[in-house]
């Protein structure tokens, strides 16, 4: 945009390409640029240097009014169920999140309900140990709903403030696996009406447009209430979450920016949008 | 799908008489939309569209009675051609063991694919050894040991306090002594922009001179696929790519992006979590999938 004297078609194309490159998606990018054209006309903007700021404004609007983070004070235990496709960072995010709440002085318990993947329970146990919290687990191959049930019992008995339940990665198109997830949620809800209070969908920032399908099917199956976007410390921008927020209304709550215990931040729309253009 | 949208576009354009080159540009906008929508990198799409246009004009699409069909066929054939035409076998070393190194971003499927690949190559007569060279991720070594156990296959580990290049060297030495003619090294996930960790991979390469360096890529990767593939290739000289999680509904445009930017053959695809879910890559099928 710098060095340009007039607002012309090539400027709009350049902005569209910046959005596409950030995985905003071609349809959403075209829509945003159309809205930008309308704003430019409406506000009678003549200086090309003003356009990025207006476009950022439009994207921030699309990302919604909510502030990031997960408020856990309303219930006890506040139950968070973490879901998502394979390898996106669920288990690691749970470790970081547990630490975050522990540092706030809250008591946290983890539920190792990924009873399928090799060494998944071991992995969560190492995180529990690092954070200094208890993890409820069964043996590998046992029923994840039974682990969720026991975790909730333990959380109630020990008056834990937060219970975070890890689940196995699964592709959203596998109906038997999505049924399993529905069962885990049902069992939690029977044991504690209203729980899980947060159903957090973890999405990898390197994911392209498939994130929309993931969010749609996970939402249909277990009513996702929030999104955690991981691996933003790489070069991917995670722009697909704009379409997810717009079409499905799922607020982005947290972002993962590394493999370390402190590499978790509440979502900040302004910082996120600035980074799309960086 | 794309075919229907092109029919519509050409119908409107034809309505005013003979087709012009500008009309073809208009129609190709639909192709661009379809490919970017399938996660092909937008710069790769730019080059691709230019090739398709050249072929279309060259094949007299302006005179065609069925321009939409003709363009779709050219797009499909060009996609398949670009993603194929290369060797998708594992290169065996002239003297054993053959050493394969698995690299890639976090969570792409390296550890699982290491076990799957060993399983597949054992069926071809090899005696594989798996090497646990991820000393960082919690329970990574245990994960590979569990998979090795499921396959009844040896897993070499030196715990998590020995440097990966030293683990790799010791593994190859042991493989030679034990008669394992295939060594597959699982490495830790890392960012292509992490200089220290990329240097670690180069040290492993310099230590054991792998016969194959395979980049494991999650098939749902978006525009970033070119950055990742380009950097890994520049730093390590990849010999191949494995695309994982194709048992989902991702269109998989990353396949074209990765091939276009590295020239490396896509050797296998991951089609599930089970250890037998590794298949040969078929460019024609991938082209169909990308075009939806
Ligand atoms: N760089 C980076 N790596 C991350 C981040 N979050 C997770 N990871 C890494 O991503 C990889 C996968 O993380 P996991 O927590 O095992 O992912 P998962 O979703 O639980 O995986 P499955 O249970 O197998 O589905 C690990 O190597 C993590 O260290 C992040 O924000 N940044
Ligand atoms: N559905 C499906 N899942 C897969 C496939 N390949 C791997 N996975 C799953 O993806 C997740 C990540 O696999 P890993 O093998 O741990 O990935 P990784 O690259 O070793 O991860 P890091 O070591 O943390 O970088 C696990 O849940 C695997 O079961 C595949 O082809 N299809
Ligand atoms: Mg996990
Ligand atoms: Mg691994």
Coordinates of C-alpha atoms and ligand atoms in Angstrom, one line a residue:
Chain A
X1 CA 0.0 0.0 0.0
X2 CA 2.9 2.4 0.7
X3 CA 4.0 4.4 -2.3
X4 CA 0.6 4.3 -3.9
X5 CA -1.0 7.5 -5.0
X6 CA -4.5 6.4 -5.9
X7 CA -7.0 3.7 -4.8
X8 CA -7.4 1.4 -7.8
X9 CA -8.3 -2.1 -8.6
X10 CA -4.8 -3.4 -8.2
X11 CA -4.8 -2.1 -4.6
X12 CA -8.0 -4.1 -3.8
X13 CA -6.4 -7.2 -5.5
X14 CA -3.3 -6.8 -3.4
X15 CA -5.3 -6.6 -0.2
X16 CA -7.4 -9.6 -1.3
X17 CA -4.2 -11.6 -1.8
X18 CA -2.9 -10.6 1.6
X19 CA -6.0 -12.1 3.1
X20 CA -5.9 -15.2 1.0
X21 CA -2.3 -15.8 2.0
X22 CA -3.4 -15.6 5.6
X23 CA -5.9 -18.5 5.0
X24 CA -8.9 -16.2 5.3
X25 CA -10.2 -18.1 2.3
X26 CA -11.2 -16.7 -1.1
X27 CA -14.9 -16.3 -0.5
X28 CA -14.4 -14.5 2.8
X29 CA -11.6 -12.4 1.3
X30 CA -13.8 -11.3 -1.6
X31 CA -16.6 -10.5 0.8
X32 CA -14.3 -8.4 3.0
X33 CA -12.9 -6.5 0.1
X34 CA -16.4 -5.8 -1.2
X35 CA -17.3 -4.4 2.2
X36 CA -14.1 -2.4 2.1
X37 CA -15.1 -0.9 -1.3
X38 CA -18.4 0.1 0.2
X39 CA -16.8 1.7 3.2
X40 CA -14.3 3.6 1.0
X41 CA -17.2 5.0 -1.0
X42 CA -19.3 5.7 2.1
X43 CA -16.5 7.5 4.0
X44 CA -15.3 9.2 0.8
X45 CA -11.7 7.9 1.3
X46 CA -9.2 9.0 -1.2
X47 CA -5.9 8.1 0.4
X48 CA -4.8 4.5 -0.3
X49 CA -2.8 4.5 2.9
X50 CA -6.0 4.6 4.9
X51 CA -7.3 1.3 3.4
X52 CA -5.5 -1.3 5.5
X53 CA -6.8 0.3 8.8
X54 CA -10.4 0.2 7.5
X55 CA -10.0 -3.4 6.3
X56 CA -8.6 -4.4 9.7
X57 CA -11.6 -2.7 11.3
X58 CA -14.0 -4.8 9.2
X59 CA -12.2 -8.0 10.1
X60 CA -12.2 -7.2 13.8
X61 CA -16.0 -6.6 13.6
X62 CA -16.3 -10.0 11.9
X63 CA -14.4 -11.6 14.8
X64 CA -17.0 -10.5 17.3
X65 CA -17.3 -8.4 20.5
X66 CA -16.2 -11.0 23.0
X67 CA -13.0 -10.7 24.9
X68 CA -10.8 -13.8 24.9
X69 CA -10.1 -16.2 27.7
X70 CA -12.3 -18.6 29.6
X71 CA -14.1 -17.4 32.7
X72 CA -14.3 -20.3 35.2
X73 CA -15.8 -18.6 38.3
X74 CA -19.4 -19.3 37.6
X75 CA -19.5 -23.1 38.5
X76 CA -17.7 -25.5 40.7
X77 CA -16.1 -27.5 39.3
X78 CA -16.0 -25.6 36.0
X79 CA -15.8 -28.4 33.5
X80 CA -13.9 -27.8 30.2
X81 CA -14.0 -30.6 27.6
X82 CA -11.2 -30.3 24.9
X83 CA -11.9 -31.6 21.5
X84 CA -10.5 -31.5 17.9
X85 CA -8.9 -33.4 15.1
X86 CA -5.6 -35.3 15.4
X87 CA -2.4 -33.6 16.3
X88 CA -3.7 -30.0 16.7
X89 CA -2.4 -29.4 20.3
X90 CA -5.2 -30.5 22.6
X91 CA -3.1 -32.2 25.2
X92 CA -0.5 -29.5 25.3
X93 CA -3.1 -26.8 25.5
X94 CA -4.6 -28.5 28.5
X95 CA -1.3 -28.5 30.2
X96 CA -0.9 -24.8 29.6
X97 CA -4.5 -24.0 30.6
X98 CA -4.2 -26.0 33.9
X99 CA -1.0 -24.1 34.7
X100 CA -2.8 -20.8 33.9
X101 CA -5.6 -21.5 36.4
X102 CA -3.2 -22.9 39.0
X103 CA -1.3 -19.6 38.9
X104 CA -4.6 -17.8 39.5
X105 CA -4.8 -19.9 42.8
X106 CA -7.4 -22.3 41.5
X107 CA -7.4 -26.0 42.1
X108 CA -7.3 -28.0 38.9
X109 CA -7.9 -31.6 38.0
X110 CA -7.2 -33.2 34.6
X111 CA -9.2 -36.1 33.1
X112 CA -7.2 -38.4 30.7
X113 CA -10.1 -39.4 28.5
X114 CA -7.9 -40.2 25.5
X115 CA -7.7 -43.9 26.1
X116 CA -6.9 -44.7 22.5
X117 CA -3.7 -43.2 21.2
X118 CA -0.3 -44.6 22.1
X119 CA 1.1 -43.0 25.2
X120 CA -1.6 -40.3 25.3
X121 CA -2.2 -40.9 29.0
X122 CA 1.6 -40.8 29.7
X123 CA 1.8 -37.5 27.9
X124 CA -0.9 -35.9 29.9
X125 CA 0.5 -37.3 33.1
X126 CA 3.8 -35.6 32.4
X127 CA 2.0 -32.3 32.0
X128 CA 0.0 -32.9 35.2
X129 CA 3.3 -33.4 36.9
X130 CA 4.9 -30.3 35.4
X131 CA 1.9 -28.2 36.6
X132 CA 1.5 -29.9 39.9
X133 CA -2.1 -31.1 39.5
X134 CA -3.9 -34.4 39.8
X135 CA -4.9 -36.5 36.7
X136 CA -7.6 -39.1 36.7
X137 CA -6.9 -41.9 34.4
X138 CA -7.9 -45.5 33.6
X139 CA -5.9 -48.0 31.5
X140 CA -5.3 -47.6 27.8
X141 CA -8.3 -49.0 25.8
X142 CA -10.9 -48.3 28.5
X143 CA -14.1 -46.3 28.0
X144 CA -13.4 -42.6 27.7
X145 CA -16.9 -41.8 29.1
X146 CA -16.0 -43.8 32.2
X147 CA -12.8 -41.7 32.6
X148 CA -14.9 -38.5 32.3
X149 CA -17.4 -39.9 34.8
X150 CA -14.6 -40.7 37.3
X151 CA -12.9 -37.3 36.7
X152 CA -16.1 -35.5 37.5
X153 CA -16.6 -37.5 40.7
X154 CA -13.1 -36.8 41.8
X155 CA -13.5 -33.1 41.0
X156 CA -16.7 -32.9 43.0
X157 CA -15.3 -34.8 45.9
X158 CA -12.1 -32.7 46.1
X159 CA -14.0 -29.5 45.5
X160 CA -11.8 -28.7 42.5
X161 CA -12.3 -25.3 40.9
X162 CA -11.6 -26.5 37.3
X163 CA -11.8 -29.9 35.6
X164 CA -10.2 -30.2 32.2
X165 CA -11.0 -33.3 30.1
X166 CA -8.6 -34.4 27.3
X167 CA -10.2 -36.4 24.5
X168 CA -8.6 -38.4 21.6
X169 CA -8.0 -36.6 18.4
X170 CA -10.5 -37.6 15.8
X171 CA -11.5 -36.6 12.3
X172 CA -14.9 -34.8 12.3
X173 CA -16.1 -37.0 9.4
X174 CA -15.8 -40.2 11.4
X175 CA -19.4 -40.6 12.7
X176 CA -18.6 -43.5 15.1
X177 CA -15.9 -41.4 16.7
X178 CA -18.2 -38.3 16.9
X179 CA -20.8 -40.6 18.5
X180 CA -18.2 -41.6 21.1
X181 CA -17.6 -37.9 21.8
X182 CA -21.4 -37.3 22.1
X183 CA -21.5 -40.0 24.7
X184 CA -18.7 -38.5 26.7
X185 CA -20.5 -35.2 26.8
X186 CA -23.8 -36.9 27.7
X187 CA -22.2 -38.7 30.6
X188 CA -20.7 -35.5 31.9
X189 CA -24.0 -33.7 31.6
X190 CA -25.8 -36.4 33.5
X191 CA -23.4 -36.3 36.4
X192 CA -23.3 -32.5 36.6
X193 CA -26.3 -30.7 34.9
X194 CA -24.9 -27.9 32.8
X195 CA -21.5 -29.5 32.3
X196 CA -19.3 -29.3 30.3
X197 CA -19.4 -25.6 30.8
X198 CA -16.9 -25.0 28.0
X199 CA -16.5 -27.2 25.0
X200 CA -13.2 -26.0 23.6
X201 CA -12.4 -26.9 20.0
X202 CA -8.7 -26.8 19.3
X203 CA -7.7 -25.7 15.8
X204 CA -4.1 -25.7 14.3
X205 CA -3.2 -22.3 12.8
X206 CA -1.6 -24.1 9.8
X207 CA -5.0 -25.6 8.9
X208 CA -6.6 -24.2 5.7
X209 CA -10.3 -24.1 4.8
X210 CA -10.9 -27.5 6.3
X211 CA -11.1 -25.8 9.7
X212 CA -14.6 -24.6 8.7
X213 CA -15.8 -28.2 8.2
X214 CA -14.1 -29.2 11.4
X215 CA -15.8 -26.5 13.4
X216 CA -19.2 -27.2 11.7
X217 CA -19.3 -30.9 12.5
X218 CA -17.8 -30.7 16.0
X219 CA -20.4 -28.0 16.8
X220 CA -23.2 -30.2 15.4
X221 CA -22.0 -33.1 17.5
X222 CA -21.1 -31.5 20.8
X223 CA -22.1 -27.8 20.6
X224 CA -18.6 -26.2 20.7
X225 CA -18.6 -23.0 22.8
X226 CA -15.1 -21.8 22.2
X227 CA -12.0 -22.2 20.0
X228 CA -8.3 -22.4 20.8
X229 CA -6.0 -21.6 17.9
X230 CA -2.6 -23.2 18.3
X231 CA 0.9 -22.9 16.7
X232 CA 0.6 -19.2 15.9
X233 CA 4.4 -19.0 16.7
X234 CA 4.9 -20.5 13.2
X235 CA 4.4 -18.6 9.9
X236 CA 0.7 -19.5 9.5
X237 CA -1.8 -16.8 10.4
X238 CA -4.9 -18.9 11.1
X239 CA -7.1 -16.5 9.1
X240 CA -9.7 -19.3 8.6
X241 CA -11.1 -18.5 12.1
X242 CA -12.7 -15.3 10.6
X243 CA -15.0 -17.5 8.5
X244 CA -15.6 -19.9 11.5
X245 CA -16.6 -17.0 13.7
X246 CA -18.8 -15.4 11.0
X247 CA -20.6 -18.6 9.8
X248 CA -20.8 -20.5 13.1
X249 CA -20.6 -17.9 15.8
X250 CA -17.9 -19.7 17.8
X251 CA -15.8 -17.2 19.7
X252 CA -12.0 -17.6 19.7
X253 CA -10.9 -17.7 23.3
X254 CA -7.2 -18.7 23.5
X255 CA -4.2 -18.9 21.3
X256 CA -1.1 -21.2 21.5
X257 CA 2.2 -19.6 20.7
X258 CA 4.7 -22.4 21.5
X259 CA 5.4 -25.7 23.2
X260 CA 6.2 -24.3 26.6
X261 CA 3.9 -24.2 29.7
X262 CA 3.5 -20.4 29.5
X263 CA 2.8 -20.3 25.7
X264 CA -0.9 -19.6 26.0
X265 CA -2.7 -16.3 25.7
X266 CA -6.3 -15.1 25.8
X267 CA -7.4 -14.2 22.2
X268 CA -7.0 -10.5 21.4
X269 CA -8.8 -9.6 18.1
X270 CA -6.8 -6.5 17.5
X271 CA -3.4 -8.2 17.8
X272 CA -4.6 -11.1 15.7
X273 CA -5.8 -8.9 12.9
X274 CA -2.6 -6.8 13.0
X275 CA -0.6 -10.1 12.6
X276 CA -2.7 -11.1 9.5
X277 CA -1.1 -8.1 7.7
X278 CA 2.4 -8.4 9.2
Chain B
X1 CA -18.6 -28.2 -8.7
X2 CA -16.1 -26.6 -11.0
X3 CA -17.5 -28.2 -14.1
X4 CA -21.0 -26.7 -13.5
X5 CA -19.7 -23.3 -12.7
X6 CA -17.6 -23.3 -15.9
X7 CA -20.7 -24.3 -17.9
X8 CA -22.5 -21.3 -16.5
X9 CA -19.6 -19.0 -17.1
X10 CA -19.1 -20.1 -20.7
X11 CA -22.9 -20.1 -21.4
X12 CA -23.0 -16.4 -20.4
X13 CA -19.9 -15.6 -22.4
X14 CA -21.0 -17.5 -25.5
X15 CA -24.3 -15.7 -25.5
X16 CA -22.7 -12.7 -27.1
X17 CA -21.0 -14.6 -30.0
X18 CA -17.5 -16.0 -30.4
X19 CA -15.3 -16.6 -27.4
X20 CA -12.3 -14.4 -26.9
X21 CA -9.1 -14.7 -24.9
X22 CA -10.5 -12.3 -22.3
X23 CA -13.5 -14.7 -22.0
X24 CA -11.1 -17.5 -21.2
X25 CA -9.5 -15.3 -18.5
X26 CA -12.9 -14.8 -17.0
X27 CA -13.6 -18.5 -17.0
X28 CA -10.2 -19.2 -15.4
X29 CA -11.3 -17.0 -12.4
X30 CA -13.6 -19.9 -11.5
X31 CA -10.7 -22.3 -11.6
X32 CA -8.6 -20.0 -9.4
X33 CA -11.5 -19.9 -6.9
X34 CA -11.8 -23.7 -6.9
X35 CA -8.1 -24.2 -6.3
X36 CA -7.6 -21.6 -3.7
X37 CA -10.8 -22.9 -2.0
X38 CA -9.0 -26.3 -2.0
X39 CA -6.0 -24.7 -0.2
X40 CA -3.6 -24.6 -3.1
X41 CA -1.2 -21.7 -2.4
X42 CA -2.3 -18.6 -4.3
X43 CA 1.1 -18.1 -6.0
X44 CA 1.2 -21.7 -7.1
X45 CA -2.3 -21.2 -8.5
X46 CA -1.1 -18.1 -10.4
X47 CA 1.5 -20.2 -12.2
X48 CA -0.9 -23.1 -12.7
X49 CA -3.6 -20.9 -14.3
X50 CA -1.0 -19.5 -16.7
X51 CA -0.1 -23.0 -17.8
X52 CA -3.8 -24.0 -18.2
X53 CA -4.5 -20.9 -20.2
X54 CA -1.7 -21.6 -22.6
X55 CA -2.9 -25.2 -23.0
X56 CA -6.5 -24.1 -23.5
X57 CA -5.7 -21.5 -26.2
X58 CA -3.3 -24.0 -27.7
X59 CA -6.1 -26.7 -27.8
X60 CA -8.4 -24.3 -29.6
X61 CA -10.9 -23.8 -26.8
X62 CA -12.1 -20.6 -28.5
X63 CA -13.5 -22.8 -31.3
X64 CA -14.8 -25.6 -29.1
X65 CA -18.4 -26.5 -28.8
X66 CA -17.8 -27.7 -25.3
X67 CA -15.3 -25.2 -23.8
X68 CA -16.3 -26.0 -20.2
X69 CA -15.6 -29.7 -20.5
X70 CA -12.4 -28.9 -22.4
X71 CA -11.1 -26.6 -19.7
X72 CA -12.0 -29.0 -16.9
X73 CA -10.1 -31.8 -18.6
X74 CA -7.1 -29.6 -19.1
X75 CA -7.1 -28.5 -15.5
X76 CA -7.5 -32.1 -14.3
X77 CA -4.7 -33.4 -16.6
X78 CA -2.4 -30.6 -15.7
X79 CA -2.9 -31.1 -12.0
X80 CA -2.2 -34.9 -12.3
X81 CA 0.8 -34.3 -14.4
X82 CA 2.3 -31.7 -12.0
X83 CA 1.8 -33.9 -9.0
X84 CA 3.0 -37.1 -10.6
X85 CA 5.6 -38.3 -13.0
X86 CA 8.2 -39.1 -10.3
X87 CA 9.6 -42.0 -8.4
X88 CA 7.5 -42.9 -5.4
X89 CA 9.6 -45.9 -4.3
X90 CA 11.8 -45.9 -1.2
X91 CA 15.5 -45.7 -2.4
X92 CA 17.3 -48.7 -0.9
X93 CA 21.0 -48.1 0.0
X94 CA 23.6 -50.0 -2.0
X95 CA 24.8 -51.5 1.2
X96 CA 22.5 -51.9 4.3
X97 CA 21.1 -50.4 6.3
X98 CA 18.9 -48.0 4.3
X99 CA 18.4 -45.0 6.6
X100 CA 15.1 -43.0 6.4
X101 CA 14.6 -39.8 8.3
X102 CA 11.1 -38.4 9.0
X103 CA 10.8 -34.6 9.5
X104 CA 8.0 -32.1 9.7
X105 CA 5.9 -29.7 11.7
X106 CA 4.4 -30.5 15.1
X107 CA 1.5 -33.0 15.0
X108 CA 1.8 -33.8 11.3
X109 CA 1.9 -37.5 11.9
X110 CA 5.7 -38.4 11.9
X111 CA 5.7 -40.8 14.8
X112 CA 2.6 -42.7 13.6
X113 CA 3.9 -42.7 10.0
X114 CA 7.3 -44.0 11.1
X115 CA 5.6 -47.1 12.4
X116 CA 3.3 -47.4 9.4
X117 CA 6.2 -47.1 6.9
X118 CA 8.2 -49.8 8.8
X119 CA 5.1 -52.0 8.7
X120 CA 4.7 -51.5 5.0
X121 CA 8.4 -52.1 4.2
X122 CA 8.6 -55.2 6.4
X123 CA 5.9 -56.7 4.1
X124 CA 8.3 -56.0 1.2
X125 CA 11.0 -58.1 2.9
X126 CA 12.9 -55.5 5.0
X127 CA 13.9 -55.9 8.7
X128 CA 13.2 -52.4 10.1
X129 CA 14.4 -50.8 13.3
X130 CA 12.6 -47.7 14.6
X131 CA 14.7 -44.9 16.2
X132 CA 13.3 -42.7 18.9
X133 CA 15.1 -39.4 18.2
X134 CA 12.5 -37.1 19.6
X135 CA 13.9 -36.2 23.0
X136 CA 11.6 -33.2 23.6
X137 CA 7.9 -34.0 23.4
X138 CA 6.5 -35.6 26.6
X139 CA 6.2 -39.3 26.2
X140 CA 7.4 -39.3 22.5
X141 CA 9.8 -42.1 23.1
X142 CA 7.1 -44.1 24.9
X143 CA 4.7 -43.4 22.0
X144 CA 7.1 -45.0 19.5
X145 CA 7.9 -47.9 21.8
X146 CA 4.2 -48.6 22.1
X147 CA 3.8 -48.6 18.3
X148 CA 6.9 -50.7 17.9
X149 CA 5.4 -53.1 20.4
X150 CA 2.2 -53.4 18.5
X151 CA 4.2 -54.3 15.4
X152 CA 6.6 -56.5 17.3
X153 CA 9.4 -54.4 15.8
X154 CA 12.6 -53.2 17.6
X155 CA 12.7 -49.6 18.8
X156 CA 16.1 -48.0 19.5
X157 CA 16.2 -45.4 22.2
X158 CA 18.8 -43.8 24.4
X159 CA 16.4 -41.9 26.6
X160 CA 15.8 -38.1 26.4
X161 CA 19.2 -36.8 27.4
X162 CA 21.4 -37.9 24.5
X163 CA 21.5 -35.7 21.5
X164 CA 19.6 -36.9 18.4
X165 CA 22.6 -37.1 16.1
X166 CA 24.3 -39.4 18.6
X167 CA 21.2 -41.5 19.0
X168 CA 21.0 -41.8 15.2
X169 CA 24.6 -42.8 14.9
X170 CA 24.3 -45.4 17.6
X171 CA 21.1 -46.8 16.1
X172 CA 22.8 -47.3 12.7
X173 CA 25.7 -49.0 14.3
X174 CA 23.4 -51.4 16.2
X175 CA 21.3 -52.0 13.1
X176 CA 24.5 -53.1 11.3
X177 CA 25.4 -55.5 14.1
X178 CA 21.8 -56.9 14.5
X179 CA 21.1 -57.3 10.7
X180 CA 18.4 -54.7 10.5
X181 CA 18.6 -53.5 6.9
X182 CA 16.2 -50.5 7.4
X183 CA 16.5 -47.8 10.0
X184 CA 13.7 -45.2 10.3
X185 CA 14.4 -42.2 12.4
X186 CA 11.5 -40.4 14.1
X187 CA 12.4 -36.8 14.9
X188 CA 10.7 -34.1 17.0
X189 CA 8.2 -31.8 15.4
X190 CA 9.7 -28.4 14.8
X191 CA 9.0 -25.1 13.1
X192 CA 10.9 -24.5 9.8
X193 CA 11.8 -21.0 11.3
X194 CA 13.5 -22.5 14.4
X195 CA 17.1 -22.2 13.4
X196 CA 18.5 -24.3 16.3
X197 CA 16.2 -27.2 15.7
X198 CA 16.7 -27.1 11.9
X199 CA 20.4 -27.1 12.5
X200 CA 19.9 -30.2 14.7
X201 CA 18.3 -31.9 11.7
X202 CA 21.2 -31.0 9.5
X203 CA 23.6 -32.5 12.2
X204 CA 21.6 -35.8 12.0
X205 CA 21.9 -35.7 8.2
X206 CA 25.7 -35.1 8.4
X207 CA 26.1 -37.9 10.9
X208 CA 24.2 -40.7 9.3
X209 CA 23.7 -39.6 5.7
X210 CA 20.1 -40.8 5.3
X211 CA 19.1 -42.4 2.0
X212 CA 15.7 -40.8 2.3
X213 CA 14.6 -37.6 4.0
X214 CA 10.8 -37.5 4.1
X215 CA 8.8 -34.5 4.9
X216 CA 5.5 -35.4 6.7
X217 CA 2.8 -32.9 5.9
X218 CA -0.7 -32.7 7.3
X219 CA -3.0 -32.7 4.2
X220 CA -5.3 -30.1 5.8
X221 CA -2.4 -27.5 5.7
X222 CA -3.4 -24.2 4.1
X223 CA -1.3 -21.5 2.4
X224 CA 1.6 -22.1 4.8
X225 CA 2.5 -25.4 3.1
X226 CA 4.8 -23.6 0.6
X227 CA 6.8 -21.9 3.4
X228 CA 7.2 -25.1 5.3
X229 CA 8.1 -27.3 2.3
X230 CA 10.5 -24.7 0.8
X231 CA 12.4 -24.2 4.0
X232 CA 12.7 -27.8 4.9
X233 CA 13.8 -28.6 1.4
X234 CA 16.4 -25.8 1.2
X235 CA 17.9 -26.8 4.5
X236 CA 17.9 -30.6 4.1
X237 CA 17.4 -31.5 0.4
X238 CA 14.3 -33.7 0.9
X239 CA 13.9 -36.9 -1.1
X240 CA 10.1 -37.2 -0.7
X241 CA 6.9 -36.2 1.0
X242 CA 4.2 -38.1 2.9
X243 CA 0.8 -36.5 3.1
X244 CA -1.2 -37.5 6.2
X245 CA -4.8 -37.5 7.4
X246 CA -6.3 -37.9 3.9
X247 CA -9.1 -40.1 5.5
X248 CA -10.8 -36.8 6.3
X249 CA -12.6 -34.4 4.0
X250 CA -9.9 -31.9 3.3
X251 CA -9.5 -31.1 -0.4
X252 CA -5.7 -31.4 0.1
X253 CA -4.5 -28.6 -2.2
X254 CA -1.3 -28.6 -0.1
X255 CA -0.2 -31.6 -2.3
X256 CA 0.1 -29.4 -5.3
X257 CA 1.7 -26.5 -3.3
X258 CA 4.4 -28.8 -1.9
X259 CA 5.1 -30.6 -5.2
X260 CA 5.3 -27.3 -7.1
X261 CA 7.7 -25.6 -4.7
X262 CA 10.1 -28.5 -4.0
X263 CA 9.7 -30.8 -7.0
X264 CA 9.9 -33.7 -4.5
X265 CA 7.7 -36.8 -5.1
X266 CA 4.8 -37.4 -2.9
X267 CA 5.5 -41.0 -2.0
X268 CA 2.8 -42.1 0.4
X269 CA -0.5 -40.9 1.9
X270 CA -1.7 -41.6 5.5
X271 CA -5.3 -42.8 5.4
X272 CA -6.1 -43.4 9.1
X273 CA -4.7 -43.9 12.6
X274 CA -4.1 -47.7 12.3
X275 CA -0.6 -48.9 11.4
X276 CA -1.7 -50.4 8.1
X277 CA -3.2 -47.1 6.9
X278 CA -0.4 -46.0 4.6
X279 CA -1.0 -46.1 0.8
X280 CA 0.7 -45.2 -2.4
X281 CA 0.1 -41.7 -3.7
X282 CA -2.0 -41.6 -6.9
X283 CA -1.8 -38.2 -8.7
X284 CA -5.0 -38.8 -10.7
X285 CA -7.0 -39.4 -7.5
X286 CA -5.5 -36.4 -5.8
X287 CA -6.4 -34.2 -8.8
X288 CA -10.0 -35.4 -8.5
X289 CA -10.0 -34.7 -4.8
X290 CA -8.6 -31.2 -5.1
X291 CA -11.1 -30.3 -7.8
X292 CA -13.9 -31.6 -5.5
Ligands
LIG1 N1 5.0 -24.6 18.1 C1 3.9 -25.0 18.7 N2 3.7 -26.4 18.9 C2 2.6 -26.7 19.6 C3 1.6 -25.8 20.1 N3 0.6 -26.5 20.7 C4 1.0 -27.8 20.6 N4 2.2 -27.9 19.9 C5 2.9 -29.2 19.6 O1 2.0 -29.9 18.7 C6 2.3 -31.3 18.8 C7 1.0 -32.0 19.1 O2 0.5 -31.6 20.3 P1 -0.6 -32.5 21.2 O3 -0.9 -31.7 22.4 O4 0.0 -33.9 21.3 O5 -1.8 -32.5 20.2 P2 -3.1 -33.3 20.3 O6 -4.2 -32.6 19.7 O7 -3.4 -33.7 21.8 O8 -2.8 -34.7 19.5 P3 -3.7 -36.0 19.5 O9 -4.1 -36.3 20.9 O10 -2.7 -37.0 18.9 O11 -4.8 -35.8 18.6 C8 3.3 -31.4 20.0 O12 4.6 -31.5 19.4 C9 3.1 -30.1 20.7 O13 4.3 -29.8 21.4 C10 1.9 -24.4 19.8 O14 1.1 -23.5 20.2 N5 3.0 -24.1 19.2
LIG2 N1 -6.9 -39.8 10.9 C1 -5.6 -39.9 10.8 N2 -4.9 -39.6 11.9 C2 -3.5 -39.6 11.8 C3 -2.9 -40.0 10.6 N3 -1.5 -40.0 10.8 C4 -1.3 -39.6 12.1 N4 -2.6 -39.4 12.7 C5 -2.8 -39.0 14.0 O1 -2.3 -37.7 14.2 C6 -1.9 -37.4 15.5 C7 -0.5 -36.9 15.5 O2 0.3 -38.0 15.1 P1 1.8 -38.1 15.6 O3 2.4 -39.3 14.9 O4 1.9 -38.0 17.1 O5 2.4 -36.8 15.0 P2 3.9 -36.2 15.1 O6 4.2 -35.5 13.8 O7 4.8 -37.3 15.5 O8 3.8 -35.2 16.3 P3 5.0 -34.4 17.0 O9 6.0 -35.5 17.3 O10 4.4 -33.8 18.2 O11 5.5 -33.4 16.0 C8 -2.2 -38.7 16.3 O12 -3.4 -38.7 16.9 C9 -2.2 -39.8 15.2 O13 -2.9 -40.9 15.5 C10 -3.7 -40.3 9.4 O14 -3.3 -40.6 8.3 N5 -5.1 -40.2 9.6
LIG3 MG1 -3.7 -35.5 22.7
LIG4 MG1 6.1 -37.4 17.1

